[in-house]
mmCIF file of C-alpha atoms in Angstrom:
data_model
loop_
_atom_site.group_PDB
_atom_site.id
_atom_site.type_symbol
_atom_site.label_atom_id
_atom_site.label_comp_id
_atom_site.label_asym_id
_atom_site.label_seq_id
_atom_site.Cartn_x
_atom_site.Cartn_y
_atom_site.Cartn_z
ATOM 1 C CA MET A 1 189.847 -7.597 182.448
ATOM 2 C CA ALA A 2 187.464 -4.675 182.425
ATOM 3 C CA ASP A 3 187.305 -2.239 179.393
ATOM 4 C CA ASP A 4 188.536 1.238 180.500
ATOM 5 C CA THR A 5 186.964 3.025 177.443
ATOM 6 C CA ALA A 6 183.690 4.611 178.386
ATOM 7 C CA ALA A 7 180.853 4.307 175.917
ATOM 8 C CA PRO A 8 179.596 7.698 174.490
ATOM 9 C CA THR A 9 176.532 9.006 176.043
ATOM 10 C CA PRO A 10 173.824 9.262 173.464
ATOM 11 C CA GLU A 11 172.531 12.824 172.800
ATOM 12 C CA THR A 12 169.038 13.591 173.684
ATOM 13 C CA PRO A 13 166.735 15.192 171.081
ATOM 14 C CA GLU A 14 166.801 18.426 173.016
ATOM 15 C CA GLU A 15 170.619 18.662 172.942
ATOM 16 C CA SER A 16 170.701 17.878 169.202
ATOM 17 C CA ALA A 17 168.232 20.682 168.426
ATOM 18 C CA GLU A 18 170.216 23.171 170.500
ATOM 19 C CA ALA A 19 173.443 22.282 168.646
ATOM 20 C CA THR A 20 171.752 22.665 165.260
ATOM 21 C CA ALA A 21 170.299 26.001 166.279
ATOM 22 C CA ALA A 22 173.711 27.173 167.482
ATOM 23 C CA ARG A 23 175.355 26.189 164.195
ATOM 24 C CA THR A 24 172.618 27.901 162.234
ATOM 25 C CA ALA A 25 172.983 31.071 164.264
ATOM 26 C CA LYS A 26 176.750 31.018 163.851
ATOM 27 C CA ARG A 27 176.385 30.510 160.085
ATOM 28 C CA ALA A 28 173.900 33.373 159.910
ATOM 29 C CA ARG A 29 176.295 35.649 161.790
ATOM 30 C CA LEU A 30 179.098 34.699 159.426
ATOM 31 C CA LEU A 31 176.875 35.352 156.402
ATOM 32 C CA ARG A 32 175.852 38.740 157.822
ATOM 33 C CA ILE A 33 179.486 39.644 158.451
ATOM 34 C CA LEU A 34 180.419 38.500 154.927
ATOM 35 C CA ALA A 35 177.539 40.471 153.450
ATOM 36 C CA ILE A 36 178.526 43.566 155.427
ATOM 37 C CA ALA A 37 182.134 43.117 154.306
ATOM 38 C CA ILE A 38 181.085 42.733 150.666
ATOM 39 C CA VAL A 39 178.834 45.775 150.853
ATOM 40 C CA SER A 40 181.546 47.759 152.596
ATOM 41 C CA ILE A 41 184.140 46.784 149.994
ATOM 42 C CA ALA A 42 181.703 47.598 147.190
ATOM 43 C CA ALA A 43 180.927 50.943 148.795
ATOM 44 C CA ILE A 44 184.594 51.746 149.275
ATOM 45 C CA TRP A 45 185.325 50.716 145.706
ATOM 46 C CA GLY A 46 182.374 52.791 144.480
ATOM 47 C CA ILE A 47 183.555 55.830 146.412
ATOM 48 C CA TRP A 48 187.123 55.318 145.155
ATOM 49 C CA TYR A 49 185.914 54.910 141.587
ATOM 50 C CA PHE A 50 183.691 57.965 141.812
ATOM 51 C CA LEU A 51 186.460 60.078 143.310
ATOM 52 C CA THR A 52 189.337 58.878 141.160
ATOM 53 C CA GLN A 53 188.107 56.975 138.102
ATOM 54 C CA ALA A 54 184.678 58.275 137.148
ATOM 55 C CA GLY A 55 184.879 60.541 134.146
ATOM 56 C CA ARG A 56 188.280 59.196 133.060
ATOM 57 C CA VAL A 57 188.934 57.554 129.690
ATOM 58 C CA SER A 58 192.015 55.487 128.982
ATOM 59 C CA THR A 59 193.804 53.810 126.113
ATOM 60 C CA ASP A 60 197.017 51.905 125.659
ATOM 61 C CA ASN A 61 197.033 52.691 121.918
ATOM 62 C CA ALA A 62 199.318 55.680 122.359
ATOM 63 C CA TYR A 63 202.835 56.370 121.106
ATOM 64 C CA VAL A 64 205.540 58.962 121.664
ATOM 65 C CA GLY A 65 206.173 61.345 118.761
ATOM 66 C CA ALA A 66 208.277 64.424 118.059
ATOM 67 C CA ASP A 67 208.683 66.961 115.266
ATOM 68 C CA SER A 68 211.994 65.565 114.085
ATOM 69 C CA ALA A 69 214.399 67.806 112.150
ATOM 70 C CA THR A 70 215.840 66.327 108.969
ATOM 71 C CA VAL A 71 219.335 67.696 108.386
ATOM 72 C CA THR A 72 220.079 68.254 104.692
ATOM 73 C CA ALA A 73 223.099 69.571 102.831
ATOM 74 C CA LEU A 74 222.281 72.942 101.245
ATOM 75 C CA VAL A 75 225.367 72.867 98.999
ATOM 76 C CA ALA A 76 227.034 69.998 97.178
ATOM 77 C CA GLY A 77 230.533 68.802 97.962
ATOM 78 C CA PRO A 78 232.715 66.053 99.427
ATOM 79 C CA VAL A 79 232.508 65.399 103.156
ATOM 80 C CA LYS A 80 235.647 66.569 104.938
ATOM 81 C CA ASP A 81 234.733 65.765 108.544
ATOM 82 C CA VAL A 82 231.856 64.201 110.514
ATOM 83 C CA ARG A 83 231.695 65.442 114.082
ATOM 84 C CA VAL A 84 228.833 63.319 115.470
ATOM 85 C CA SER A 85 227.723 59.720 115.652
ATOM 86 C CA GLY A 86 224.358 58.023 115.885
ATOM 87 C CA THR A 87 222.511 58.349 119.253
ATOM 88 C CA GLN A 88 224.691 61.340 120.208
ATOM 89 C CA VAL A 89 223.002 64.214 122.042
ATOM 90 C CA VAL A 90 223.616 67.591 120.373
ATOM 91 C CA LYS A 91 222.710 71.197 121.070
ATOM 92 C CA LYS A 92 221.370 73.703 118.581
ATOM 93 C CA GLY A 93 224.285 75.194 116.646
ATOM 94 C CA ASP A 94 226.702 72.303 117.237
ATOM 95 C CA ILE A 95 228.797 71.389 114.180
ATOM 96 C CA LEU A 96 227.612 68.129 112.647
ATOM 97 C CA VAL A 97 229.413 67.840 109.302
ATOM 98 C CA ILE A 98 232.070 69.891 107.467
ATOM 99 C CA LEU A 99 232.250 69.842 103.668
ATOM 100 C CA ASP A 100 235.300 70.633 101.543
ATOM 101 C CA ASP A 101 234.962 74.365 100.812
ATOM 102 C CA ALA A 102 237.576 74.844 98.065
ATOM 103 C CA ASP A 103 234.976 75.457 95.343
ATOM 104 C CA GLN A 104 233.043 77.886 97.523
ATOM 105 C CA ARG A 105 236.188 79.886 98.383
ATOM 106 C CA ILE A 106 236.971 80.243 94.689
ATOM 107 C CA ALA A 107 233.394 81.382 94.079
ATOM 108 C CA VAL A 108 233.749 84.035 96.804
ATOM 109 C CA ALA A 109 236.985 85.335 95.249
ATOM 110 C CA ASP A 110 235.353 85.433 91.814
ATOM 111 C CA ALA A 111 232.335 87.317 93.180
ATOM 112 C CA GLU A 112 234.593 89.837 94.945
ATOM 113 C CA ALA A 113 236.451 90.491 91.680
ATOM 114 C CA ALA A 114 233.140 90.918 89.848
ATOM 115 C CA LEU A 115 232.004 93.432 92.479
ATOM 116 C CA ARG A 116 235.189 95.476 92.124
ATOM 117 C CA GLN A 117 234.766 95.424 88.335
ATOM 118 C CA ALA A 118 231.154 96.616 88.629
ATOM 119 C CA ARG A 119 232.230 99.470 90.885
ATOM 120 C CA GLN A 120 234.936 100.374 88.388
ATOM 121 C CA ARG A 121 232.432 100.426 85.525
ATOM 122 C CA TYR A 122 230.152 102.684 87.540
ATOM 123 C CA GLY A 123 233.034 105.053 88.153
ATOM 124 C CA GLN A 124 233.822 105.071 84.455
ATOM 125 C CA ALA A 125 230.188 105.798 83.610
ATOM 126 C CA SER A 126 230.119 108.650 86.117
ATOM 127 C CA ALA A 127 233.324 110.097 84.660
ATOM 128 C CA THR A 128 231.907 109.739 81.138
ATOM 129 C CA ALA A 129 228.815 111.691 82.204
ATOM 130 C CA ASP A 130 230.980 114.445 83.655
ATOM 131 C CA ALA A 131 233.036 114.586 80.459
ATOM 132 C CA ALA A 132 229.888 114.724 78.320
ATOM 133 C CA ARG A 133 228.547 117.524 80.519
ATOM 134 C CA SER A 134 231.767 119.449 79.974
ATOM 135 C CA ARG A 135 231.565 118.932 76.215
ATOM 136 C CA VAL A 136 228.000 120.267 76.171
ATOM 137 C CA ALA A 137 229.181 123.377 78.032
ATOM 138 C CA ALA A 138 232.090 123.793 75.565
ATOM 139 C CA ARG A 139 229.742 123.486 72.599
ATOM 140 C CA ALA A 140 227.529 126.181 74.116
ATOM 141 C CA ALA A 141 230.570 128.452 74.285
ATOM 142 C CA ASP A 142 231.359 127.639 70.637
ATOM 143 C CA ILE A 143 227.833 128.681 69.675
ATOM 144 C CA ALA A 144 228.244 131.951 71.558
ATOM 145 C CA GLN A 145 231.542 132.603 69.718
ATOM 146 C CA ALA A 146 229.954 131.759 66.334
ATOM 147 C CA ARG A 147 227.131 134.190 67.016
ATOM 148 C CA ALA A 148 229.617 136.881 67.952
ATOM 149 C CA ARG A 149 231.469 136.255 64.711
ATOM 150 C CA LEU A 150 228.167 136.517 62.862
ATOM 151 C CA ARG A 151 227.484 139.875 64.459
ATOM 152 C CA ASP A 152 230.957 141.055 63.407
ATOM 153 C CA ALA A 153 230.319 139.786 59.900
ATOM 154 C CA ASP A 154 226.977 141.625 59.781
ATOM 155 C CA ALA A 155 228.719 144.820 60.843
ATOM 156 C CA ALA A 156 231.390 144.292 58.200
ATOM 157 C CA VAL A 157 228.723 143.727 55.533
ATOM 158 C CA ALA A 158 226.917 146.912 56.564
ATOM 159 C CA LYS A 159 230.144 148.890 56.455
ATOM 160 C CA ALA A 160 231.160 147.476 53.065
ATOM 161 C CA ARG A 161 227.690 148.202 51.702
ATOM 162 C CA ALA A 162 227.838 151.767 52.977
ATOM 163 C CA GLU A 163 231.283 152.288 51.482
ATOM 164 C CA LEU A 164 230.097 150.940 48.153
ATOM 165 C CA ALA A 165 227.000 153.144 48.192
ATOM 166 C CA ARG A 166 229.041 156.231 49.008
ATOM 167 C CA ARG A 167 231.447 155.611 46.169
ATOM 168 C CA GLU A 168 228.678 154.784 43.745
ATOM 169 C CA SER A 169 226.945 158.069 44.642
ATOM 170 C CA ILE A 170 229.981 160.134 43.593
ATOM 171 C CA ALA A 171 231.197 157.899 40.780
ATOM 172 C CA GLY A 172 229.558 160.206 38.134
ATOM 173 C CA THR A 173 231.588 163.227 39.310
ATOM 174 C CA GLY A 174 234.875 161.532 38.562
ATOM 175 C CA ALA A 175 235.970 161.727 42.186
ATOM 176 C CA VAL A 176 236.090 157.896 42.440
ATOM 177 C CA SER A 177 238.013 155.792 40.009
ATOM 178 C CA ALA A 178 236.678 152.600 38.537
ATOM 179 C CA GLU A 179 239.338 150.666 40.437
ATOM 180 C CA GLU A 180 238.102 152.028 43.784
ATOM 181 C CA LEU A 181 234.564 151.186 42.832
ATOM 182 C CA THR A 182 235.600 147.598 41.962
ATOM 183 C CA THR A 183 237.506 147.322 45.228
ATOM 184 C CA ALA A 184 234.428 148.428 47.197
ATOM 185 C CA ARG A 185 232.238 145.901 45.439
ATOM 186 C CA THR A 186 234.801 143.160 46.152
ATOM 187 C CA ALA A 187 234.960 144.167 49.798
ATOM 188 C CA LEU A 188 231.150 143.920 50.071
ATOM 189 C CA ALA A 189 231.163 140.474 48.483
ATOM 190 C CA SER A 190 233.894 139.311 50.887
ATOM 191 C CA ALA A 191 231.973 140.648 53.869
ATOM 192 C CA ILE A 192 228.832 138.851 52.740
ATOM 193 C CA ALA A 193 230.804 135.622 52.307
ATOM 194 C CA ALA A 194 232.303 136.021 55.771
ATOM 195 C CA ARG A 195 228.821 136.584 57.197
ATOM 196 C CA ASP A 196 227.514 133.440 55.529
ATOM 197 C CA LEU A 197 230.505 131.521 56.899
ATOM 198 C CA ALA A 198 229.789 132.829 60.394
ATOM 199 C CA ALA A 199 226.138 131.749 60.071
ATOM 200 C CA ALA A 200 227.232 128.281 58.985
ATOM 201 C CA GLY A 201 229.555 128.187 61.997
ATOM 202 C CA ILE A 202 226.565 128.702 64.273
ATOM 203 C CA SER A 203 224.699 125.772 62.673
ATOM 204 C CA SER A 204 227.786 123.580 62.984
ATOM 205 C CA ALA A 205 228.269 124.496 66.652
ATOM 206 C CA GLU A 206 224.597 123.841 67.409
ATOM 207 C CA ALA A 207 224.792 120.420 65.708
ATOM 208 C CA THR A 208 227.914 119.579 67.703
ATOM 209 C CA ARG A 209 226.164 120.636 70.892
ATOM 210 C CA GLY A 210 223.182 118.382 69.997
ATOM 211 C CA SER A 211 225.506 115.422 69.569
ATOM 212 C CA ALA A 212 227.203 116.200 72.886
ATOM 213 C CA SER A 213 223.791 116.483 74.582
ATOM 214 C CA GLY A 214 222.882 113.007 73.269
ATOM 215 C CA ASP A 215 226.105 111.576 74.648
ATOM 216 C CA LEU A 216 225.386 113.301 77.954
ATOM 217 C CA GLY A 217 221.874 111.817 78.099
ATOM 218 C CA ALA A 218 223.217 108.320 77.425
ATOM 219 C CA ALA A 219 225.923 108.695 80.053
ATOM 220 C CA GLU A 220 223.551 110.144 82.661
ATOM 221 C CA ALA A 221 221.014 107.362 82.054
ATOM 222 C CA VAL A 222 223.543 104.916 83.484
ATOM 223 C CA VAL A 223 224.115 106.821 86.732
ATOM 224 C CA ARG A 224 220.937 108.898 87.115
ATOM 225 C CA GLY A 225 219.219 108.429 90.495
ATOM 226 C CA THR A 226 221.808 105.950 91.789
ATOM 227 C CA THR A 227 224.919 105.826 93.902
ATOM 228 C CA ILE A 228 227.816 103.466 93.612
ATOM 229 C CA ASP A 229 226.091 101.160 96.128
ATOM 230 C CA THR A 230 222.620 101.258 94.547
ATOM 231 C CA ALA A 231 223.623 100.963 90.891
ATOM 232 C CA PRO A 232 221.977 97.823 89.386
ATOM 233 C CA ASP A 233 225.233 96.228 88.210
ATOM 234 C CA VAL A 234 226.912 96.888 91.551
ATOM 235 C CA ALA A 235 223.891 95.625 93.522
ATOM 236 C CA ALA A 236 223.745 92.442 91.412
ATOM 237 C CA ALA A 237 227.456 91.833 91.946
ATOM 238 C CA GLN A 238 227.009 92.433 95.684
ATOM 239 C CA ALA A 239 224.147 89.907 95.764
ATOM 240 C CA ARG A 240 226.307 87.320 93.992
ATOM 241 C CA LEU A 241 229.031 87.914 96.560
ATOM 242 C CA GLU A 242 226.575 87.437 99.439
ATOM 243 C CA LYS A 243 225.319 84.235 97.816
ATOM 244 C CA ALA A 244 228.889 82.946 97.461
ATOM 245 C CA LYS A 245 229.603 83.758 101.117
ATOM 246 C CA LEU A 246 226.367 82.024 102.154
ATOM 247 C CA ASP A 247 227.337 78.905 100.210
ATOM 248 C CA LEU A 248 230.746 79.009 101.916
ATOM 249 C CA ALA A 249 229.099 79.235 105.342
ATOM 250 C CA ARG A 250 226.807 76.334 104.457
ATOM 251 C CA THR A 251 229.762 74.010 104.051
ATOM 252 C CA VAL A 252 229.662 73.827 107.866
ATOM 253 C CA ILE A 253 226.422 72.000 108.692
ATOM 254 C CA ARG A 254 225.097 72.712 112.193
ATOM 255 C CA ALA A 255 222.343 71.233 114.341
ATOM 256 C CA PRO A 256 219.058 73.108 113.830
ATOM 257 C CA VAL A 257 217.597 71.990 117.187
ATOM 258 C CA ASP A 258 218.539 70.289 120.428
ATOM 259 C CA GLY A 259 218.079 66.547 120.268
ATOM 260 C CA VAL A 260 219.471 63.097 119.609
ATOM 261 C CA VAL A 261 221.149 62.171 116.310
ATOM 262 C CA THR A 262 219.461 59.272 114.529
ATOM 263 C CA ASN A 263 219.473 57.769 111.053
ATOM 264 C CA LYS A 264 222.947 59.132 110.212
ATOM 265 C CA GLN A 265 223.690 58.532 106.507
ATOM 266 C CA VAL A 266 226.979 60.347 105.901
ATOM 267 C CA GLN A 267 230.618 59.296 105.957
ATOM 268 C CA VAL A 268 233.939 61.071 105.457
ATOM 269 C CA GLY A 269 234.888 61.218 101.772
ATOM 270 C CA GLN A 270 231.336 60.793 100.564
ATOM 271 C CA ARG A 271 230.181 63.365 98.003
ATOM 272 C CA ILE A 272 226.701 64.591 98.796
ATOM 273 C CA ALA A 273 224.334 66.555 96.611
ATOM 274 C CA ALA A 274 222.500 69.703 97.598
ATOM 275 C CA GLY A 275 219.248 68.783 99.316
ATOM 276 C CA ALA A 276 220.334 65.256 100.237
ATOM 277 C CA PRO A 277 219.260 64.225 103.792
ATOM 278 C CA ILE A 278 222.229 63.168 105.897
ATOM 279 C CA MET A 279 220.719 62.576 109.349
ATOM 280 C CA VAL A 280 217.721 63.203 111.581
ATOM 281 C CA ILE A 281 217.732 64.997 114.929
ATOM 282 C CA VAL A 282 214.940 64.032 117.309
ATOM 283 C CA PRO A 283 214.094 66.772 119.848
ATOM 284 C CA VAL A 284 213.250 64.455 122.745
ATOM 285 C CA ALA A 285 212.861 67.428 125.096
ATOM 286 C CA THR A 286 209.751 68.490 123.157
ATOM 287 C CA ALA A 287 208.252 65.040 122.622
ATOM 288 C CA TYR A 288 204.502 64.582 122.642
ATOM 289 C CA VAL A 289 202.082 61.651 122.639
ATOM 290 C CA ASP A 290 199.510 60.729 120.020
ATOM 291 C CA ALA A 291 196.838 58.667 121.777
ATOM 292 C CA ASN A 292 194.245 56.869 119.640
ATOM 293 C CA PHE A 293 190.957 56.859 121.566
ATOM 294 C CA LYS A 294 187.839 55.042 120.463
ATOM 295 C CA GLU A 295 185.136 57.209 118.923
ATOM 296 C CA SER A 296 182.799 56.138 121.725
ATOM 297 C CA GLN A 297 185.144 57.775 124.271
ATOM 298 C CA PHE A 298 184.967 61.254 122.762
ATOM 299 C CA ARG A 299 181.692 62.315 124.325
ATOM 300 C CA ARG A 300 183.450 64.392 126.974
ATOM 301 C CA ILE A 301 187.029 64.736 125.683
ATOM 302 C CA ARG A 302 187.983 68.401 125.281
ATOM 303 C CA ILE A 303 191.150 70.349 124.523
ATOM 304 C CA GLY A 304 192.926 71.463 127.678
ATOM 305 C CA GLN A 305 191.953 68.481 129.850
ATOM 306 C CA PRO A 306 194.703 66.977 132.059
ATOM 307 C CA VAL A 307 196.220 63.617 131.177
ATOM 308 C CA GLU A 308 198.226 61.028 133.076
ATOM 309 C CA LEU A 309 200.638 58.893 131.098
ATOM 310 C CA THR A 310 202.793 55.882 131.884
ATOM 311 C CA SER A 311 205.301 54.007 129.782
ATOM 312 C CA ASP A 312 206.700 50.507 129.839
ATOM 313 C CA TYR A 313 210.082 52.190 129.342
ATOM 314 C CA TYR A 314 210.094 53.271 132.999
ATOM 315 C CA GLY A 315 207.201 51.255 134.405
ATOM 316 C CA GLY A 316 204.055 52.316 136.178
ATOM 317 C CA ASP A 317 205.903 54.077 138.997
ATOM 318 C CA VAL A 318 206.796 56.989 136.698
ATOM 319 C CA VAL A 319 203.713 59.028 135.852
ATOM 320 C CA TYR A 320 203.911 61.835 133.317
ATOM 321 C CA ARG A 321 201.592 64.814 133.461
ATOM 322 C CA GLY A 322 200.188 66.104 130.207
ATOM 323 C CA LYS A 323 197.431 68.114 128.580
ATOM 324 C CA VAL A 324 195.237 67.600 125.535
ATOM 325 C CA ILE A 325 196.336 70.155 122.920
ATOM 326 C CA GLY A 326 194.595 68.911 119.797
ATOM 327 C CA ILE A 327 192.255 66.394 118.208
ATOM 328 C CA ALA A 328 192.914 65.093 114.714
ATOM 329 C CA GLY A 329 190.613 66.052 111.860
ATOM 330 C CA GLY A 330 190.012 62.461 110.836
ATOM 331 C CA THR A 331 190.722 58.852 111.645
ATOM 332 C CA GLY A 332 193.758 57.060 110.334
ATOM 333 C CA ALA A 333 191.566 54.945 108.061
ATOM 334 C CA ALA A 334 190.107 58.086 106.463
ATOM 335 C CA PHE A 335 193.541 59.181 105.251
ATOM 336 C CA ALA A 336 194.868 55.748 104.356
ATOM 337 C CA LEU A 337 196.317 55.200 100.908
ATOM 338 C CA ILE A 338 193.511 52.704 100.211
ATOM 339 C CA PRO A 339 190.506 53.755 102.346
ATOM 340 C CA ALA A 340 188.123 51.110 103.604
ATOM 341 C CA GLN A 341 185.170 50.447 101.290
ATOM 342 C CA ASN A 342 182.097 50.115 103.470
ATOM 343 C CA ALA A 343 179.497 50.085 100.674
ATOM 344 C CA THR A 344 179.499 46.298 100.451
ATOM 345 C CA GLY A 345 177.047 43.610 101.457
ATOM 346 C CA ASN A 346 179.361 42.005 104.024
ATOM 347 C CA TRP A 347 180.098 45.213 105.903
ATOM 348 C CA VAL A 348 180.821 44.891 109.608
ATOM 349 C CA LYS A 349 180.977 47.951 111.813
ATOM 350 C CA VAL A 350 184.379 48.501 113.396
ATOM 351 C CA VAL A 351 184.826 51.078 116.135
ATOM 352 C CA GLN A 352 187.183 53.723 114.774
ATOM 353 C CA ARG A 353 189.939 55.486 116.666
ATOM 354 C CA LEU A 354 190.777 59.179 116.484
ATOM 355 C CA PRO A 355 194.243 60.531 117.374
ATOM 356 C CA VAL A 356 194.525 62.974 120.265
ATOM 357 C CA ARG A 357 197.713 65.063 120.617
ATOM 358 C CA ILE A 358 198.959 65.292 124.207
ATOM 359 C CA ALA A 359 201.701 67.656 125.367
ATOM 360 C CA ILE A 360 203.933 66.327 128.149
ATOM 361 C CA ASP A 361 205.137 68.478 131.027
ATOM 362 C CA PRO A 362 208.743 69.509 130.151
ATOM 363 C CA ARG A 363 209.839 68.922 133.742
ATOM 364 C CA ASP A 364 208.696 65.304 133.582
ATOM 365 C CA LEU A 365 210.444 64.855 130.221
ATOM 366 C CA LYS A 366 213.643 66.330 131.615
ATOM 367 C CA ALA A 367 213.546 63.995 134.603
ATOM 368 C CA HIS A 368 212.649 60.931 132.533
ATOM 369 C CA PRO A 369 213.454 61.428 128.799
ATOM 370 C CA LEU A 370 211.442 59.408 126.303
ATOM 371 C CA ARG A 371 212.243 58.173 122.798
ATOM 372 C CA VAL A 372 210.124 58.477 119.705
ATOM 373 C CA GLY A 373 207.936 55.451 119.025
ATOM 374 C CA LEU A 374 207.637 54.212 122.608
ATOM 375 C CA SER A 375 204.198 52.960 123.586
ATOM 376 C CA MET A 376 202.318 54.795 126.338
ATOM 377 C CA GLU A 377 199.144 54.413 128.335
ATOM 378 C CA ALA A 378 197.119 57.609 128.489
ATOM 379 C CA THR A 379 194.261 58.496 130.841
ATOM 380 C CA ILE A 380 192.308 61.718 130.286
ATOM 381 C CA ASP A 381 190.451 63.252 133.206
ATOM 382 C CA THR A 382 187.226 64.599 131.723
ATOM 383 C CA ARG A 383 185.603 65.571 135.013
ATOM 384 C CA GLY A 384 186.412 69.206 134.515
ATOM 385 C CA ASN A 385 183.831 69.466 131.687
#
């Protein structure tokens, strides 16, 4: 039986060389295409990097921060009511905690009574000054009367002296008796005594007026240059009343800012002291980012440059827009409680990081709120400088 399988025809040297040349040419074409593809990809990547990445510095050592508001009790007292819970969103002015205000209400009533008493004392002092002024005027009238009496006494003395002289001049003729002469002398002595009494009355009236003037000065010193509202005692009592009312108002503790309640440390029935922190409100709507860039990246970082930020909280699809608003005055190590001691023989240089404060666009924060402490990735575009 004959074998149907045909034996392969051996290749000639010429055919083998042509096949090798064809394979070599094909390989060369493939290598050229691969080289062109690599160069094209490198060029595209270079153009993309130059257009989008050149001049950009990034770090993943960045964290969300906010100027949190610590809520403290400004007056002491037992807690009557707690209106919020942890993680609750509050608005500025919302009531957080109410303290028992019995002591403060009593203090307000006491201050009101003290104010009324101070006003009453001022009225009494004003009335005393008016009375002293009237007494001074009355003493002036007494002096005028005493002087008038002195003038009358002087006239009486002059008349009695003239009568005595007239009688003495005719006593030798026998026309005047000894009794009449004695009576005239007595009348002169009485007139002189009355004049001396009138003079003493003037001195007494003047002394009384001096005493009344002193009382008037003392009374006017209390009310001089003031009104019932500006008198020192009244003003002090009014200030105490305002302080008591302020303490009463402070028994209602309100939110100082918009934000989220955290770290709540107050319960109903607890007695808190003035100045004791009771909770923290984090204003997430005004959060910022502190990004710690390496010192070698600061060659072109400037305030005002735009920043792109992403967070693991939302993933890379959510990009926040921001702006550099400040650069710290020193590294974290420089302000550490125990700074690094580099003056040693085994010192090894470590690249330091400097915090950069980044403000986030409020619209992005409103659309995707962040929480304090979240990690971020920040990329600063320095091409503008």
